[in-house]
Amino acid sequence: GAVVSQHPSWVICKSGTSVKIECRSLDFQATTMFWYRQFPKQSLMLMATSNEGSKATYEQGVEKDKFLINHASLTLSTLTVTSAHPEDSSFYICSAEYGTGDTEAFFGQGTRLTVV
Amino acid sequence: LAKTTQPISMDSYEGQEVNITCSHNNIATNDYITWYQQFPSQGPRFIIQGYKTKVTNEVASLFIPADRKSSTLSLPRVSLSDTAVYYCLVLSGGYNKLIFGAGTRLAVHP
């Protein structure tokens, strides 16, 4: 199947700093990528839909100025957590749409963010 | 998007068949049923997808009755490595905006 890679796998940052997480589709082009957040023992929560060349669409309750999403190419979307605080510590996961009309999503391995 | 309901947790033993049932009463005509598996600290992995009747692949089988208001994921002869969270999702054809429910936490014991 198609491969989606996230970088870094884990990151520790100080409170108040910003952290960028990359999501790459390695062997296919993804016009649409999705970003999720997952707290321990909870399900994935969709944060935003990232479309190549246009602004991301954020889910209700997700602060777009705090979670900056950029989808500058067909193989790369980035999520920047700005002015991170301990409550932003979570597992962030991206997924990519393989092709138009395809209904199988491919997920990255996730990024564990710890804000201290 | 149709809401799904599935058991919060299940326990099984190695070698047994495990069936996880998901309810999706409001499924629409064009909707597909999809199951994902997630191990701790990993992204979800696609298991199987179906529209009606029965679908089988090398990992699992998916049974969907005629009214499509529920579906059952069947894992034959589970092993310890099948311990994971299993998510049932309903998605509109061609649309990959996946909304995850609580999932079923399956624990396989020796």
Tab-separated table of C-alpha atoms in Angstrom:
chain	number	residue	atom	x	y	z
A	1	GLY	CA	0.000	0.000	0.000
A	2	ALA	CA	0.832	3.674	-0.144
A	3	VAL	CA	3.247	5.029	2.462
A	4	VAL	CA	2.778	8.115	4.597
A	5	SER	CA	5.658	9.238	6.767
A	6	GLN	CA	5.671	11.685	9.652
A	7	HIS	CA	8.648	13.486	11.093
A	8	PRO	CA	9.628	13.643	13.837
A	9	SER	CA	8.270	10.536	15.565
A	10	TRP	CA	8.567	12.278	18.881
A	11	VAL	CA	9.515	15.725	20.077
A	12	ILE	CA	9.922	17.443	23.407
A	13	CYS	CA	9.720	21.212	23.481
A	14	LYS	CA	9.610	23.970	26.032
A	15	SER	CA	6.401	25.787	26.805
A	16	GLY	CA	6.003	28.851	24.599
A	17	THR	CA	7.988	27.539	21.659
A	18	SER	CA	6.665	26.336	18.309
A	19	VAL	CA	6.980	22.875	16.850
A	20	LYS	CA	6.617	21.797	13.232
A	21	ILE	CA	5.476	18.310	12.262
A	22	GLU	CA	5.863	17.075	8.695
A	23	CYS	CA	3.638	14.623	6.873
A	24	ARG	CA	4.860	13.213	3.579
A	25	SER	CA	3.301	10.889	1.077
A	26	LEU	CA	6.315	8.916	-0.116
A	27	ASP	CA	5.110	7.135	-3.215
A	28	PHE	CA	2.015	8.999	-4.302
A	29	GLN	CA	0.657	12.484	-4.616
A	30	ALA	CA	-1.913	13.584	-2.084
A	31	THR	CA	-4.080	16.563	-2.858
A	32	THR	CA	-5.772	16.150	0.495
A	33	MET	CA	-4.272	15.313	3.856
A	34	PHE	CA	-5.893	15.207	7.272
A	35	TRP	CA	-4.524	15.990	10.695
A	36	TYR	CA	-5.717	14.255	13.859
A	37	ARG	CA	-4.920	14.542	17.529
A	38	GLN	CA	-5.195	11.701	19.995
A	39	PHE	CA	-4.971	11.887	23.765
A	40	PRO	CA	-4.100	8.789	25.827
A	41	LYS	CA	-6.815	6.134	25.858
A	42	GLN	CA	-8.992	8.254	23.593
A	43	SER	CA	-9.984	8.089	19.968
A	44	LEU	CA	-8.582	10.164	17.127
A	45	MET	CA	-10.026	13.634	16.819
A	46	LEU	CA	-9.989	15.245	13.394
A	47	MET	CA	-8.376	18.671	13.583
A	48	ALA	CA	-8.283	19.871	10.001
A	49	THR	CA	-8.338	19.012	6.332
A	50	SER	CA	-5.302	20.152	4.402
A	51	ASN	CA	-5.678	20.836	0.693
A	52	GLU	CA	-2.710	21.399	-1.580
A	53	GLY	CA	-2.433	25.015	-2.645
A	54	SER	CA	-5.279	26.323	-0.524
A	55	LYS	CA	-6.118	27.129	3.060
A	56	ALA	CA	-6.823	24.320	5.462
A	57	THR	CA	-10.322	23.674	6.720
A	58	TYR	CA	-10.431	23.426	10.493
A	59	GLU	CA	-12.925	21.471	12.553
A	60	GLN	CA	-15.066	23.305	15.034
A	61	GLY	CA	-13.187	24.184	18.186
A	62	VAL	CA	-9.703	23.908	16.657
A	63	GLU	CA	-7.778	27.169	16.782
A	64	LYS	CA	-6.394	27.855	13.333
A	65	ASP	CA	-3.920	30.433	14.617
A	66	LYS	CA	-2.481	27.937	17.048
A	67	PHE	CA	-2.316	24.969	14.702
A	68	LEU	CA	-0.901	26.281	11.446
A	69	ILE	CA	-1.238	23.960	8.495
A	70	ASN	CA	0.612	24.352	5.232
A	71	HIS	CA	0.204	22.053	2.235
A	72	ALA	CA	2.665	23.526	-0.199
A	73	SER	CA	3.165	20.496	-2.407
A	74	LEU	CA	1.374	17.317	-3.386
A	75	THR	CA	3.589	15.262	-1.108
A	76	LEU	CA	4.037	17.425	1.980
A	77	SER	CA	1.784	18.921	4.604
A	78	THR	CA	3.069	20.513	7.788
A	79	LEU	CA	1.403	21.188	11.114
A	80	THR	CA	2.975	23.836	13.311
A	81	VAL	CA	1.899	24.025	16.924
A	82	THR	CA	2.560	27.617	17.880
A	83	SER	CA	3.293	28.809	21.413
A	84	ALA	CA	2.926	25.283	22.692
A	85	HIS	CA	1.680	24.623	26.197
A	86	PRO	CA	1.606	21.427	28.245
A	87	GLU	CA	-2.050	20.857	27.337
A	88	ASP	CA	-0.964	20.578	23.685
A	89	SER	CA	0.981	17.456	24.557
A	90	SER	CA	-0.607	14.735	22.503
A	91	PHE	CA	-0.163	12.236	19.692
A	92	TYR	CA	-0.568	13.929	16.309
A	93	ILE	CA	-1.371	11.779	13.287
A	94	CYS	CA	-1.771	12.649	9.638
A	95	SER	CA	-3.457	10.750	6.861
A	96	ALA	CA	-3.453	11.141	3.112
A	97	GLU	CA	-6.019	10.436	0.475
A	98	TYR	CA	-4.493	8.056	-2.033
A	99	GLY	CA	-6.498	9.041	-5.054
A	100	THR	CA	-9.661	10.735	-6.159
A	101	GLY	CA	-12.587	8.599	-5.190
A	102	ASP	CA	-10.442	6.107	-3.317
A	103	THR	CA	-11.886	5.299	0.073
A	104	GLU	CA	-8.809	3.917	1.780
A	105	ALA	CA	-6.841	6.387	3.868
A	106	PHE	CA	-3.187	5.888	4.692
A	107	PHE	CA	-1.906	7.098	8.017
A	108	GLY	CA	1.468	8.235	9.182
A	109	GLN	CA	3.079	6.628	12.194
A	110	GLY	CA	2.213	9.590	14.388
A	111	THR	CA	4.217	12.194	16.297
A	112	ARG	CA	4.325	12.232	20.069
A	113	LEU	CA	4.567	15.840	21.264
A	114	THR	CA	5.496	16.561	24.857
A	115	VAL	CA	5.525	20.155	26.020
A	116	VAL	CA	7.428	20.788	29.245
B	1	LEU	CA	-21.994	11.102	8.475
B	2	ALA	CA	-23.590	8.050	10.046
B	3	LYS	CA	-22.867	7.524	13.738
B	4	THR	CA	-21.390	4.185	14.756
B	5	THR	CA	-21.707	2.244	17.990
B	6	GLN	CA	-19.444	-0.613	18.983
B	7	PRO	CA	-18.454	-2.304	22.252
B	8	ILE	CA	-15.875	-0.413	24.261
B	9	SER	CA	-13.788	-3.482	24.952
B	10	MET	CA	-13.545	-7.224	24.334
B	11	ASP	CA	-11.375	-10.003	25.652
B	12	SER	CA	-10.364	-13.163	23.844
B	13	TYR	CA	-7.761	-15.902	23.916
B	14	GLU	CA	-5.219	-16.948	21.385
B	15	GLY	CA	-6.602	-19.139	18.632
B	16	GLN	CA	-10.198	-18.039	19.067
B	17	GLU	CA	-12.339	-16.292	16.492
B	18	VAL	CA	-13.311	-12.769	17.463
B	19	ASN	CA	-16.377	-10.996	16.139
B	20	ILE	CA	-16.809	-7.273	16.723
B	21	THR	CA	-20.186	-5.852	15.796
B	22	CYS	CA	-20.811	-2.255	14.881
B	23	SER	CA	-24.184	-0.522	14.621
B	24	HIS	CA	-24.736	2.210	12.043
B	25	ASN	CA	-28.479	2.709	11.875
B	26	ASN	CA	-28.322	5.907	9.825
B	27	ILE	CA	-26.128	4.586	7.050
B	28	ALA	CA	-26.899	6.156	3.685
B	29	THR	CA	-27.244	4.415	0.348
B	30	ASN	CA	-23.825	5.515	-0.910
B	31	ASP	CA	-21.941	4.847	2.328
B	32	TYR	CA	-19.248	2.224	2.760
B	33	ILE	CA	-18.270	0.457	5.981
B	34	THR	CA	-14.599	0.505	6.842
B	35	TRP	CA	-12.591	-0.954	9.687
B	36	TYR	CA	-9.232	0.250	10.949
B	37	GLN	CA	-6.826	-1.222	13.496
B	38	GLN	CA	-4.598	0.831	15.758
B	39	PHE	CA	-1.722	-0.332	17.907
B	40	PRO	CA	-0.453	1.878	20.745
B	41	SER	CA	1.588	4.864	19.556
B	42	GLN	CA	0.974	4.097	15.891
B	43	GLY	CA	-1.319	5.456	13.231
B	44	PRO	CA	-4.401	3.452	12.286
B	45	ARG	CA	-4.095	0.782	9.635
B	46	PHE	CA	-6.792	-0.141	7.143
B	47	ILE	CA	-8.193	-3.643	7.651
B	48	ILE	CA	-11.177	-4.114	5.421
B	49	GLN	CA	-13.994	-2.314	3.678
B	50	GLY	CA	-17.342	-3.403	2.337
B	51	TYR	CA	-20.689	-2.265	1.043
B	52	LYS	CA	-22.920	-5.304	1.482
B	53	THR	CA	-22.952	-9.069	2.128
B	54	LYS	CA	-19.495	-10.456	2.835
B	55	VAL	CA	-15.972	-9.347	2.135
B	56	THR	CA	-12.892	-11.376	2.980
B	57	ASN	CA	-9.203	-10.645	2.751
B	58	GLU	CA	-6.075	-12.173	4.197
B	59	VAL	CA	-6.628	-10.492	7.539
B	60	ALA	CA	-10.342	-10.514	8.275
B	61	SER	CA	-13.881	-10.955	7.066
B	62	LEU	CA	-16.623	-8.374	7.112
B	63	PHE	CA	-20.260	-9.388	7.276
B	64	ILE	CA	-22.943	-6.896	6.367
B	65	PRO	CA	-26.629	-7.860	6.532
B	66	ALA	CA	-29.102	-6.812	3.893
B	67	ASP	CA	-30.357	-3.750	5.797
B	68	ARG	CA	-26.735	-2.572	6.293
B	69	LYS	CA	-27.583	-1.145	9.710
B	70	SER	CA	-24.812	-3.134	11.294
B	71	SER	CA	-21.630	-4.930	10.361
B	72	THR	CA	-19.427	-7.542	11.979
B	73	LEU	CA	-15.682	-7.702	11.739
B	74	SER	CA	-14.460	-11.263	12.125
B	75	LEU	CA	-10.870	-12.033	13.045
B	76	PRO	CA	-10.090	-15.738	12.670
B	77	ARG	CA	-7.747	-17.388	15.167
B	78	VAL	CA	-6.469	-14.288	16.911
B	79	SER	CA	-2.984	-14.067	18.323
B	80	LEU	CA	-1.443	-11.826	20.959
B	81	SER	CA	-0.379	-9.424	18.206
B	82	ASP	CA	-4.025	-8.731	17.387
B	83	THR	CA	-4.369	-6.838	20.662
B	84	ALA	CA	-5.313	-3.378	19.452
B	85	VAL	CA	-8.142	-0.901	19.109
B	86	TYR	CA	-10.517	-1.564	16.233
B	87	TYR	CA	-12.519	1.260	14.722
B	88	CYS	CA	-15.643	0.926	12.632
B	89	LEU	CA	-16.288	3.870	10.340
B	90	VAL	CA	-18.930	4.745	7.812
B	91	LEU	CA	-17.839	6.960	4.981
B	92	SER	CA	-19.440	8.371	1.900
B	93	GLY	CA	-18.149	6.994	-1.335
B	94	GLY	CA	-15.008	8.801	-2.443
B	95	TYR	CA	-14.688	10.917	0.675
B	96	ASN	CA	-11.868	10.258	3.078
B	97	LYS	CA	-12.775	12.575	5.948
B	98	LEU	CA	-12.721	9.916	8.621
B	99	ILE	CA	-14.533	10.596	11.861
B	100	PHE	CA	-13.476	8.079	14.468
B	101	GLY	CA	-15.740	6.799	17.215
B	102	ALA	CA	-14.504	5.336	20.460
B	103	GLY	CA	-13.451	2.043	18.927
B	104	THR	CA	-13.271	-1.406	20.509
B	105	ARG	CA	-10.258	-2.229	22.598
B	106	LEU	CA	-9.499	-5.916	21.994
B	107	ALA	CA	-7.267	-7.729	24.421
B	108	VAL	CA	-6.009	-11.166	23.411
B	109	HIS	CA	-4.758	-13.310	26.265
B	110	PRO	CA	-2.417	-16.317	26.190
